[in-house]
Coordinates of C-alpha atoms and ligand atoms in Angstrom, one line a residue:
Chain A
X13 CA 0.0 0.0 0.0
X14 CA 1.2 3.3 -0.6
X15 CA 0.2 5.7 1.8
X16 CA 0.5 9.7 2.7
X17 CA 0.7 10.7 6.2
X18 CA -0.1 14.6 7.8
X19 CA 1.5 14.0 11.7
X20 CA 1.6 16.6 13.9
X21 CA 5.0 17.4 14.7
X22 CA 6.0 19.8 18.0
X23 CA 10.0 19.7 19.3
X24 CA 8.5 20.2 23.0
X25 CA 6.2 21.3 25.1
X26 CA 6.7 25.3 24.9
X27 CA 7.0 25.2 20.7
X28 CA 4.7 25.5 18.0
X29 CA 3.8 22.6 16.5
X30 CA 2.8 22.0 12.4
X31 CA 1.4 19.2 10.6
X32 CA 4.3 17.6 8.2
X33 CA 3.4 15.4 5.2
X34 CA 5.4 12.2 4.7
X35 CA 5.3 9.2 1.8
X36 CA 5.4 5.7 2.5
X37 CA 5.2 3.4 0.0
X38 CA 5.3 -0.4 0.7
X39 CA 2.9 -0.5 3.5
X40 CA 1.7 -4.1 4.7
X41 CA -1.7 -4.3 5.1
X42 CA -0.6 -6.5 8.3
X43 CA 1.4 -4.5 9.5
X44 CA -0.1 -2.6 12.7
X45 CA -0.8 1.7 12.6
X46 CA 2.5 1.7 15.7
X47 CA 4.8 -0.7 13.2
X48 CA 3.3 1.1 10.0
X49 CA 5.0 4.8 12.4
X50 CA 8.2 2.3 13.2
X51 CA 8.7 1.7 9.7
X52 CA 8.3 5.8 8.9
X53 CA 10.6 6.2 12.1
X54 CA 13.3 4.3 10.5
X55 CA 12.8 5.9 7.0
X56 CA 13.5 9.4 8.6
X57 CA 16.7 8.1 11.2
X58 CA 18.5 6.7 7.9
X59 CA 17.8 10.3 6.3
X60 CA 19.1 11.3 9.2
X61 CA 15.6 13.5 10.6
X62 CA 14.1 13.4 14.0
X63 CA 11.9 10.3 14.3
X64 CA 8.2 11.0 15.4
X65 CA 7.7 10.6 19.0
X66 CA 4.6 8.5 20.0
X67 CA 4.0 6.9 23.0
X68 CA 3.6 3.2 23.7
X69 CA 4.5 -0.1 25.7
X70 CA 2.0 -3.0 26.0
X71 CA 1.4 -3.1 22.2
X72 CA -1.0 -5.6 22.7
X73 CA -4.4 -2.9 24.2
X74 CA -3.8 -3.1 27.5
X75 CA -1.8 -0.6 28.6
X76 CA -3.2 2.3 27.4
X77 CA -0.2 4.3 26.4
X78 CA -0.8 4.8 22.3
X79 CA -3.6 7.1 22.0
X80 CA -3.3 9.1 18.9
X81 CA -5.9 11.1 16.9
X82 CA -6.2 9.4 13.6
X83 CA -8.2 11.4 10.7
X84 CA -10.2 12.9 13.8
X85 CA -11.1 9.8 15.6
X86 CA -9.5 8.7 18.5
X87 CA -7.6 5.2 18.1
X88 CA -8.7 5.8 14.6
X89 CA -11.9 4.3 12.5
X90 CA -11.7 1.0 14.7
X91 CA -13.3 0.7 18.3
X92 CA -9.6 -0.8 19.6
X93 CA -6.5 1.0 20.7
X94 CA -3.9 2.5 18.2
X95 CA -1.6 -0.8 18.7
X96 CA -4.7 -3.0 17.9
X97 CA -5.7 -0.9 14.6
X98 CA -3.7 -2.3 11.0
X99 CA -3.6 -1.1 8.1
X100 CA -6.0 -3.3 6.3
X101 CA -8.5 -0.3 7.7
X102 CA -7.2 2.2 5.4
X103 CA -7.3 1.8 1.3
X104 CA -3.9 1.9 -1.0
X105 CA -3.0 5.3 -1.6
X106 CA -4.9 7.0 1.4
X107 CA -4.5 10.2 3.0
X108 CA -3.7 9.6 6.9
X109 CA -4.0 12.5 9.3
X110 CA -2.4 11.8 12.5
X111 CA -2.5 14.1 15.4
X112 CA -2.3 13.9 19.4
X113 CA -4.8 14.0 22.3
X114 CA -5.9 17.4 22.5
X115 CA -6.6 18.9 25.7
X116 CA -5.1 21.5 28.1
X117 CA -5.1 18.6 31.0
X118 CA -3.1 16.7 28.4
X119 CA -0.1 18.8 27.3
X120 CA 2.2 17.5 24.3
X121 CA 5.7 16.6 25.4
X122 CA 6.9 16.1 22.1
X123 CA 5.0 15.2 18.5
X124 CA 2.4 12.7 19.2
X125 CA 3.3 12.0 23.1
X126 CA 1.1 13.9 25.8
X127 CA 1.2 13.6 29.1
X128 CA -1.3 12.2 31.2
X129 CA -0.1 12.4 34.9
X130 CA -3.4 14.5 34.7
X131 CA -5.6 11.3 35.3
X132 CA -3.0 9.9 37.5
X133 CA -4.3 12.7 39.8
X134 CA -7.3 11.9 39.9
X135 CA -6.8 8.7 40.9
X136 CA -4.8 9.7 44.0
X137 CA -7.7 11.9 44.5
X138 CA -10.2 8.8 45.3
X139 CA -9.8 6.3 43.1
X140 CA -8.2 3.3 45.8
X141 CA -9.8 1.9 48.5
X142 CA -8.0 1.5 52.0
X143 CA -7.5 -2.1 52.3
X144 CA -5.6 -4.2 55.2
X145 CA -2.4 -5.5 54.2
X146 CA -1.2 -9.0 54.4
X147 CA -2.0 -12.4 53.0
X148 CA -4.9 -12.2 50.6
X149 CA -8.0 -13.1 52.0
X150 CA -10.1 -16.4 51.1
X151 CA -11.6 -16.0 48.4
X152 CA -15.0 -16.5 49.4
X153 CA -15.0 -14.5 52.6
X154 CA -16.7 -11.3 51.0
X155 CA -19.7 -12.8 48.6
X156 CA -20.5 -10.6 45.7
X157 CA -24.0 -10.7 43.8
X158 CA -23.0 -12.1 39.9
X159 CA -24.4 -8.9 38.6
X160 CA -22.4 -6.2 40.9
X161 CA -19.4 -8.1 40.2
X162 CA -19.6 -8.1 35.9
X163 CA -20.5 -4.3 36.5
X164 CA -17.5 -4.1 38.3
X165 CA -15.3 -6.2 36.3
X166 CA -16.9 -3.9 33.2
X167 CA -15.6 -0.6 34.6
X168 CA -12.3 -2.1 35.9
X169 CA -11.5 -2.4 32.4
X170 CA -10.7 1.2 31.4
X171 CA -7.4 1.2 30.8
X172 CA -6.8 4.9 30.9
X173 CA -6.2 5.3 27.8
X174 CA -7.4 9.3 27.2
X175 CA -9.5 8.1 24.4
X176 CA -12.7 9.9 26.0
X177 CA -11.2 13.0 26.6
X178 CA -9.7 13.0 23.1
X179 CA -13.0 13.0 21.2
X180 CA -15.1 15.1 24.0
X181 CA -16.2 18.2 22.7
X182 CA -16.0 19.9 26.0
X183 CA -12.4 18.5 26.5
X184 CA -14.1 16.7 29.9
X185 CA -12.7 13.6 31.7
X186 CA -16.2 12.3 32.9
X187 CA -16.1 8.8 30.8
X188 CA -12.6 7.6 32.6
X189 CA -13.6 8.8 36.0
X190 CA -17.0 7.4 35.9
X191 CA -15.8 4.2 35.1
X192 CA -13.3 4.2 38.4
X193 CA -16.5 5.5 40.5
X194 CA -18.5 2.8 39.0
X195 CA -15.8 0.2 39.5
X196 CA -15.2 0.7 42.7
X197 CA -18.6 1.3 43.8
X198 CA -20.1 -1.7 42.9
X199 CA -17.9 -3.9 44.8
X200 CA -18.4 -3.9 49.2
X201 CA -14.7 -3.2 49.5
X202 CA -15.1 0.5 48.4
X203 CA -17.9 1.4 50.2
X204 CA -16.0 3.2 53.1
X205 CA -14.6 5.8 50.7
X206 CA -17.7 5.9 48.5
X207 CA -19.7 8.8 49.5
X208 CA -15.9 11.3 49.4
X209 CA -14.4 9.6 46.2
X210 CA -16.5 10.6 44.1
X211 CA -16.7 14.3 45.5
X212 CA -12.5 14.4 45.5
X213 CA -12.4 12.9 42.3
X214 CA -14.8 15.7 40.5
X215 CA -12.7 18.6 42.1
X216 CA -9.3 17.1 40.9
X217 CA -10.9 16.9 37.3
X218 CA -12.3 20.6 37.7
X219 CA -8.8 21.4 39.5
X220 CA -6.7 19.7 36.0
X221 CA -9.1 22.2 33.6
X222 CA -10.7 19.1 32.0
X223 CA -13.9 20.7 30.5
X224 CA -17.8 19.3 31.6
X225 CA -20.1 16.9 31.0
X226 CA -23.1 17.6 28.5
X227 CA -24.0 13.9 28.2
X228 CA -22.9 13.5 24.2
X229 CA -21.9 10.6 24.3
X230 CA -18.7 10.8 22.2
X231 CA -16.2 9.8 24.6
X232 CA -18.3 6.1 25.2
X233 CA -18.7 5.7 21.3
X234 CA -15.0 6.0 20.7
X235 CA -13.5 3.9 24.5
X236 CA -11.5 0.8 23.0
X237 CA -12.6 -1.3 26.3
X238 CA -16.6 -0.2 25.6
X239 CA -17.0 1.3 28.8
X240 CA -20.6 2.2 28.9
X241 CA -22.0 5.6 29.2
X242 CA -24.5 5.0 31.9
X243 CA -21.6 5.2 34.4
X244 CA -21.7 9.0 34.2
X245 CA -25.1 8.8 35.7
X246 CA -23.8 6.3 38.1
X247 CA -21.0 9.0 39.3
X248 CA -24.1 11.6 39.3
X249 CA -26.4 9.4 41.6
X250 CA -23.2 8.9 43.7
X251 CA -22.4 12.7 43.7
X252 CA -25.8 13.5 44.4
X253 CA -26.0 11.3 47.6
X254 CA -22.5 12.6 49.0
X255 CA -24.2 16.3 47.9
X256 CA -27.1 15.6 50.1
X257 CA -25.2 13.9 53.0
X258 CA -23.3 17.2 52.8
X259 CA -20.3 15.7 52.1
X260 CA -18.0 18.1 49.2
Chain B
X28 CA -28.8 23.1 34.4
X29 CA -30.7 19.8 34.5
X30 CA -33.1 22.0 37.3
X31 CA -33.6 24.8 35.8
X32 CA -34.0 23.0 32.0
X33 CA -37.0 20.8 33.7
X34 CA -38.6 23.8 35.2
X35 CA -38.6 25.4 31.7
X36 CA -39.5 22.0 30.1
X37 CA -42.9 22.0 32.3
X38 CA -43.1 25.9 31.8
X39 CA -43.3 25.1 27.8
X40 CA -45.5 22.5 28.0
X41 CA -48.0 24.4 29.9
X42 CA -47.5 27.2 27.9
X43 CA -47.8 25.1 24.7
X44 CA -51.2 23.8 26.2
X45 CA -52.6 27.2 26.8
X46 CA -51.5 28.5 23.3
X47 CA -54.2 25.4 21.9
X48 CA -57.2 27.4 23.4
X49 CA -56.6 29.9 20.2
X50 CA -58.7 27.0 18.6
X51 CA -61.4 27.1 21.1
X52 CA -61.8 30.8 20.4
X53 CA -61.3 34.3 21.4
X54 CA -63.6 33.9 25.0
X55 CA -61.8 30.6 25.8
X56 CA -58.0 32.1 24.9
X57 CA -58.8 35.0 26.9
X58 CA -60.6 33.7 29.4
X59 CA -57.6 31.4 30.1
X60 CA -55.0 34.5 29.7
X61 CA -57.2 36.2 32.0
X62 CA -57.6 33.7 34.9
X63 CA -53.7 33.3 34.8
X64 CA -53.8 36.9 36.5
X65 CA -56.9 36.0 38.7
X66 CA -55.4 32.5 40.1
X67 CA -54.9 32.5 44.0
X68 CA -57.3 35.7 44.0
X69 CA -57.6 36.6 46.9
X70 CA -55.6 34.6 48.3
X71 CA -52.9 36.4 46.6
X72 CA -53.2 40.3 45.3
X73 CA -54.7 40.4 41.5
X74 CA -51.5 39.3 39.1
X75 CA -49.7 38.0 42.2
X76 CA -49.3 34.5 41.0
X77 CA -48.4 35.4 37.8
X78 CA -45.5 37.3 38.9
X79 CA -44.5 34.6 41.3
X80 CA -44.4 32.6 38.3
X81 CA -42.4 34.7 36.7
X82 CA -40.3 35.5 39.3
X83 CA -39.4 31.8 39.3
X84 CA -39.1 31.7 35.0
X85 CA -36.6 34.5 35.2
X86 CA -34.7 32.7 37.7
X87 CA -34.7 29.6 36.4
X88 CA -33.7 31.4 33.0
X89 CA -30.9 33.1 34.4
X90 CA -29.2 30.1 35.9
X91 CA -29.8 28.2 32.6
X92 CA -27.8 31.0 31.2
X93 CA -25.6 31.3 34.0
X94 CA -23.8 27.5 34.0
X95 CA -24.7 27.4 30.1
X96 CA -22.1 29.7 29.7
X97 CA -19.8 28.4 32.4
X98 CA -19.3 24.9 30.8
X99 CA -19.0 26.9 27.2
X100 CA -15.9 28.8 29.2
X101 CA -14.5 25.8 31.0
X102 CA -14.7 23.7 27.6
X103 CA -12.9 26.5 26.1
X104 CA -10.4 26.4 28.9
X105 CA -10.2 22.9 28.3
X106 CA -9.7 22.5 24.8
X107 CA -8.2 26.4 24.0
X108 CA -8.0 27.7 20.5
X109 CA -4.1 27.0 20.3
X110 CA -5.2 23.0 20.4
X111 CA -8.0 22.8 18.2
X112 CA -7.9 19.2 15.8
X113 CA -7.0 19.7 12.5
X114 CA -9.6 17.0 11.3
X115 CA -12.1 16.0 13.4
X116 CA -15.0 13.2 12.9
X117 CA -18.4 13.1 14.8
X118 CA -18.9 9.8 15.5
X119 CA -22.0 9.2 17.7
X120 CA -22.9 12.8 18.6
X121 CA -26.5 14.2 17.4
X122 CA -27.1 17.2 15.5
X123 CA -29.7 18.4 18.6
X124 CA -26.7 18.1 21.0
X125 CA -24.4 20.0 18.5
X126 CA -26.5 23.1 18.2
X127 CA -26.7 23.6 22.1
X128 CA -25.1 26.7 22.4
X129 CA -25.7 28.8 19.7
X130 CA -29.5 27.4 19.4
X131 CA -29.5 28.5 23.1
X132 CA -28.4 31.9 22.0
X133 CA -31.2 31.9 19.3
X134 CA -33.6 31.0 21.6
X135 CA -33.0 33.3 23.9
X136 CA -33.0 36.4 21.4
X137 CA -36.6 34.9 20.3
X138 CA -37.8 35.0 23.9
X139 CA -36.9 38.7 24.4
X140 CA -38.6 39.2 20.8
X141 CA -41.4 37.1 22.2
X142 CA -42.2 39.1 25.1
X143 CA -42.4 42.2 23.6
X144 CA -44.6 41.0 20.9
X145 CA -46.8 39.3 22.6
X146 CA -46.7 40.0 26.2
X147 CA -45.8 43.6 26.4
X148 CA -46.8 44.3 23.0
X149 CA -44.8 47.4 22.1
X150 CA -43.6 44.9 18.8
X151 CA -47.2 44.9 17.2
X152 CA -47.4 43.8 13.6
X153 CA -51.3 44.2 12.7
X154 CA -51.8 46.5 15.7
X155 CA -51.9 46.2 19.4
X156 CA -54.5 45.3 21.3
X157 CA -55.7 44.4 25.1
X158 CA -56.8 41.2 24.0
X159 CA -54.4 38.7 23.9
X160 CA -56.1 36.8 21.2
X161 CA -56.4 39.6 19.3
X162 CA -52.5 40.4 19.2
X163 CA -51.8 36.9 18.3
X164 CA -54.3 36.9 15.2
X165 CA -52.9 40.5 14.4
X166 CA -49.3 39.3 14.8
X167 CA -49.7 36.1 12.0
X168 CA -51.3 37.4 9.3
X169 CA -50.5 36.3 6.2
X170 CA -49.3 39.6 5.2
X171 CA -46.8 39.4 8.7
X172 CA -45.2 35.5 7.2
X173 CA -41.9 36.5 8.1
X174 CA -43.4 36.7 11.4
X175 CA -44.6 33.3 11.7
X176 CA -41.4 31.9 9.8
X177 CA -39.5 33.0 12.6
X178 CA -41.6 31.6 15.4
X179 CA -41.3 27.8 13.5
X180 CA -37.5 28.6 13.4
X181 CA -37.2 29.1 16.7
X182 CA -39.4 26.8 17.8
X183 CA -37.9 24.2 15.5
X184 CA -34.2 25.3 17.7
X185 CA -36.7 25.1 20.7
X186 CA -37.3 21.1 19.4
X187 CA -34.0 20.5 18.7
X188 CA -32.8 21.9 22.3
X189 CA -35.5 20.0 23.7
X190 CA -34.0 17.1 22.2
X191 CA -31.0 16.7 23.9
X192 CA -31.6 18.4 27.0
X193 CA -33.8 16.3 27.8
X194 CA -31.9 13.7 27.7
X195 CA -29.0 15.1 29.3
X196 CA -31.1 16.3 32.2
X197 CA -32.1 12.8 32.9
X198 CA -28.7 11.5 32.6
X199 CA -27.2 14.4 34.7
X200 CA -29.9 13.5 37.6
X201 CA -28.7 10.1 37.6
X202 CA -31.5 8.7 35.8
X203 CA -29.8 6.7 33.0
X204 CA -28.7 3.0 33.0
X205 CA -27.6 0.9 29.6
X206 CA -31.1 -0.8 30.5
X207 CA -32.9 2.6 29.9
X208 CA -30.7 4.8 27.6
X209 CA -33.0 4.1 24.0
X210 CA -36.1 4.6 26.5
X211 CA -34.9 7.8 27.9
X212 CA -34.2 9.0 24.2
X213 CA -37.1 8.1 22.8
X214 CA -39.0 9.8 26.1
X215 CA -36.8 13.3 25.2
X216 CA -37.6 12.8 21.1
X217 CA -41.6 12.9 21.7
X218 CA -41.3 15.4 24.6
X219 CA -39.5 17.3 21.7
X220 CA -41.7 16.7 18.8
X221 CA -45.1 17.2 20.9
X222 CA -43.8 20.4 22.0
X223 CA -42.4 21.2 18.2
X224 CA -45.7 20.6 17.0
X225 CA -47.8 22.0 19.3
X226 CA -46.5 25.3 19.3
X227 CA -46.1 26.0 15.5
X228 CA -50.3 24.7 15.2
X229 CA -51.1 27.7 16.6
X230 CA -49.3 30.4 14.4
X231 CA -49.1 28.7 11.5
X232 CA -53.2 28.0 11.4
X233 CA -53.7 31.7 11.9
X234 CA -51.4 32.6 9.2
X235 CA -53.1 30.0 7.1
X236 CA -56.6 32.1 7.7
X237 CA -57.8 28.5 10.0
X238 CA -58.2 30.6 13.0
X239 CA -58.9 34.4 13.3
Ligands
HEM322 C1 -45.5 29.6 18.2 C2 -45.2 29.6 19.4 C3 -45.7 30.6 20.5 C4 -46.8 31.3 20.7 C5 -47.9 31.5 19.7 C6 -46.7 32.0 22.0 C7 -47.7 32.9 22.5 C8 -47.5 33.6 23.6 C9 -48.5 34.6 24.1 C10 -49.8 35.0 23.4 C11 -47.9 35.1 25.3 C12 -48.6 36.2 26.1 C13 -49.5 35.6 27.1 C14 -50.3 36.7 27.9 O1 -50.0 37.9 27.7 O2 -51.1 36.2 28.7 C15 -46.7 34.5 25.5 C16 -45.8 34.7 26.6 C17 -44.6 34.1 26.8 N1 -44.0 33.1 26.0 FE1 -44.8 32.4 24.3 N2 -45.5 31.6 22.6 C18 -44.9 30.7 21.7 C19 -43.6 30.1 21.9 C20 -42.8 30.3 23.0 C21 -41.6 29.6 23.3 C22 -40.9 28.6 22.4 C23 -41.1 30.1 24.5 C24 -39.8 29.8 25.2 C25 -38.7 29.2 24.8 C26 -42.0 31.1 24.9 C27 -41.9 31.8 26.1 C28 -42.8 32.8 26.6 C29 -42.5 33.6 27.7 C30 -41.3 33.5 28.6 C31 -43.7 34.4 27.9 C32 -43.9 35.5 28.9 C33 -44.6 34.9 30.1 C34 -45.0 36.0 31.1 O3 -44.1 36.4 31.8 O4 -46.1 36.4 31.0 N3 -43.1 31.2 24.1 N4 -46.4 33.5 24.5
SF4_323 S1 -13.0 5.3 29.7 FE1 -12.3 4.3 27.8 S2 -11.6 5.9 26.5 FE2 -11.6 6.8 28.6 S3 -9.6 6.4 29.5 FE3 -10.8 4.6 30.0 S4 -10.5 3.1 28.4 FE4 -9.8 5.1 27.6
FES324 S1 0.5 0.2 23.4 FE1 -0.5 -0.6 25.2 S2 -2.6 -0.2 24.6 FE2 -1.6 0.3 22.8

């Protein structure tokens, strides 16, 4: 496949970035969108240019690292992560627009990596529970009903990607912070914390300028793990309890 | 915003339901206009409902406005000019839920239009009168179309606004679960279309010499 790529390319995080246009001819439709950028990455070394920076580790969709914009859809036309996407999803001779996460609470670093410590935040905000240490409990001391337990195990599977943020209009964080809410509300050993997590984790998301929630809808559509919208109203119904309780 | 939406939401049903007495005639439409001013009387001192209602309308108006335009600023502040995509798709987002804000700006410049057409009546296409019917017949004559073919637009936006907000009322109150999301839709598209409908019959039959 021959292909054309526009990629955003920024030295740091203080410069002004552009969008470059580069030819690649040769493509495997096998090959994955990251090794389709490796094989771009060595083209530009050998002509002796700085490589394009992106952001990566697991390879495999569970790490959450690889988020890229790709011809305005987060992780690109497929509901996976960028690692997960190949090139069989784009036609011979296509146009490919590549750009980063957009978002204040993401800055770029360099080219296509942001940084995320953003969400980490958030996460030290509320999103643990206090738990006893020592050996790990049998397993059937603490019964959990099927049901609580798959909605659980649903929400624990955000892999913090930044794909929801990416594609919100508003810029806002709601999607990933839901599903840690959700997660860890469903399950007994994060009731203690419930009723404050929730509150702490909102004001760290206001506090990182990630943008509100106006119930689109955009960030589910695009999540590579499908983590479902209705969490949002899950973290509402949980804010509006710790609201009444006074608690924020 | 989810509050002060569903106390307009009821407001414009009401006020859609009222608007269908034009077809019951002049007495009836007055009648009900006037017995808005006479409810609680005397309990309450002549008009006094009306301006508690309205008391509450402006307020709840004013705090739409108010966190309307905080989450435009704070989506702004989130996603600042300097970081705007180069190409970006809509994948799952509704045209309704596109056209928030500036549809809310259109609506809200109708509304100001509105009242001084019809309630204070200093805007009086066809001549003013004391009789509310009256100023809505004079108002939509055929001869005043551009008139009426502003009141379907905005009331089209109205639709549109009604759309989404509903919906995202519901979901910002907690209300939504993947069990109930296409109900909850389908509840905020007839909401939507009811209120669409009903409040374009109204103008739209005068115009068309039906009423009047
Ligand atoms: C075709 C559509 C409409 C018609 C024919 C209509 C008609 C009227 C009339 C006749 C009045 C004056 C009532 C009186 O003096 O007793 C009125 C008042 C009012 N209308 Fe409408 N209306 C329409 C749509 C709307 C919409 C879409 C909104 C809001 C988004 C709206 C908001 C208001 C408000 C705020 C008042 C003033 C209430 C008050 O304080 O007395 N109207 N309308
Ligand atoms: S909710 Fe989905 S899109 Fe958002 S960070 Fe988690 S996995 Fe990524
Ligand atoms: S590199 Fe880990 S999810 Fe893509």
């Amino acid at each position: 496949m021959n292909i054309t790529l526009r990629v955003w390319r920024q030295k740091g995080r203080d410069d002004e970035g552009r969008m470059v246009t580069y030819k690649l001819t040769d493509v495997s439709p096998d090959m994955s969108f990251l090794e389709m950028l490796d094989v771009l990455n060595e083209k530009l070394t050998l002509e002796n240019e700085d490589p394009v920076a992106f952001d990566h580790d697991c390879r495999e969709g569970i790490c959450g690292a690889c988020g890229v914009v790709i011809d305005g859809e987060a992780h690109g036309p497929e509901r996976t992560t960028t690692c997960q996407l190949h090139m069989r999803s784009f036609k011979d001779g296509d146009t490919i627009t590549v750009e980063p996460w957009r978002a204040k609470a993401f800055p770029v670093v360099k080219d296509l990596v942001v940084d995320r410590s953003s969400f980490d935040r958030i996460i030290q905000a509320g999103g643990y529970i206090s738990a006893p240490t020592g050996t790990a409990p049998d397993a059937h001391a603490n019964p959990i009903p099927k049901p609580d337990a798959d909605r659980a195990f649903d929400a624990a599977t955000c892999i913090g990607c930044g794909a929801c943020v990416a594609a919100c209009p508003n810029a806002s964080s709601m999607l990933f912070t839901a599903s840690k809410v959700t997660h860890l509300g469903m399950l007994p050993q994060g009731q203690p914390e419930r009723a404050s997590r929730v509150v702490r984790m909102i004001n760290q998301q206001d506090e990182e300028d990630f943008g509100g929630c106006t119930n689109i809808g955009e960030c589910a559509a695009v999540c590579p793990k499908g983590i479902p919208l209705d969490t949002i109203s899950q973290l509402n119904r949980d804010l509006l309890g710790s609201l009444g309780k006074g608690i924020g | 915003m989810a509050t002060s939406g569903a106390i307009l939401v009821l407001y414009l049903i009401a006020h859609m339901y009222g608007n269908l007495k034009v077809f019951s005639g002049q007495e009836a439409f007055d009648g009900y206009a006037h017995s808005l001013r006479e409810l609680g009387y005397p309990m309450l001192p002549e008009n006094g409902f009306l301006w508690v209602f309205r008391i509450v309308l402006l307020a709840s108006v004013l705090i739409h406005i108010y966190s309307a335009v905080a989450l435009w600023a704070r989506a702004r502040r989130a996603r600042p000019a300097s970081q705007r995509y180069q190409v970006k798709k809509r994948v799952h987002r509704t045209y309704a839920s596109y056209t928030m804000r500036w549809g809310g700006v259109l609506i809200a410049l109708f509304v100001i239009f509105h009242i001084l057409h019809l309630t204070v009546n200093v805007i009086a296409p066809g001549g003013a009168s004391d009789s509310p019917y009256e100023r809505l017949v004079n108002g939509f004559q055929p001869q005043f179309w551009f008139v009426t073919l502003f009141y379907v637009a905005a009331v089209v936006a109205v639709g549109f606004h009604l759309r989404h907000g509903i919906w995202s009322g519901l979901a910002t109150l907690g209300v939504n679960q993947a069990r109930r999301q296409p109900v909850l839709n389908s509840i905020a598209t007839v909401i939507a279309l009811v209120v669409t409908v009903g409040f374009v019959l109204p103008p739209l039959a005068i115009t068309f010499g039906l009423v009047g």
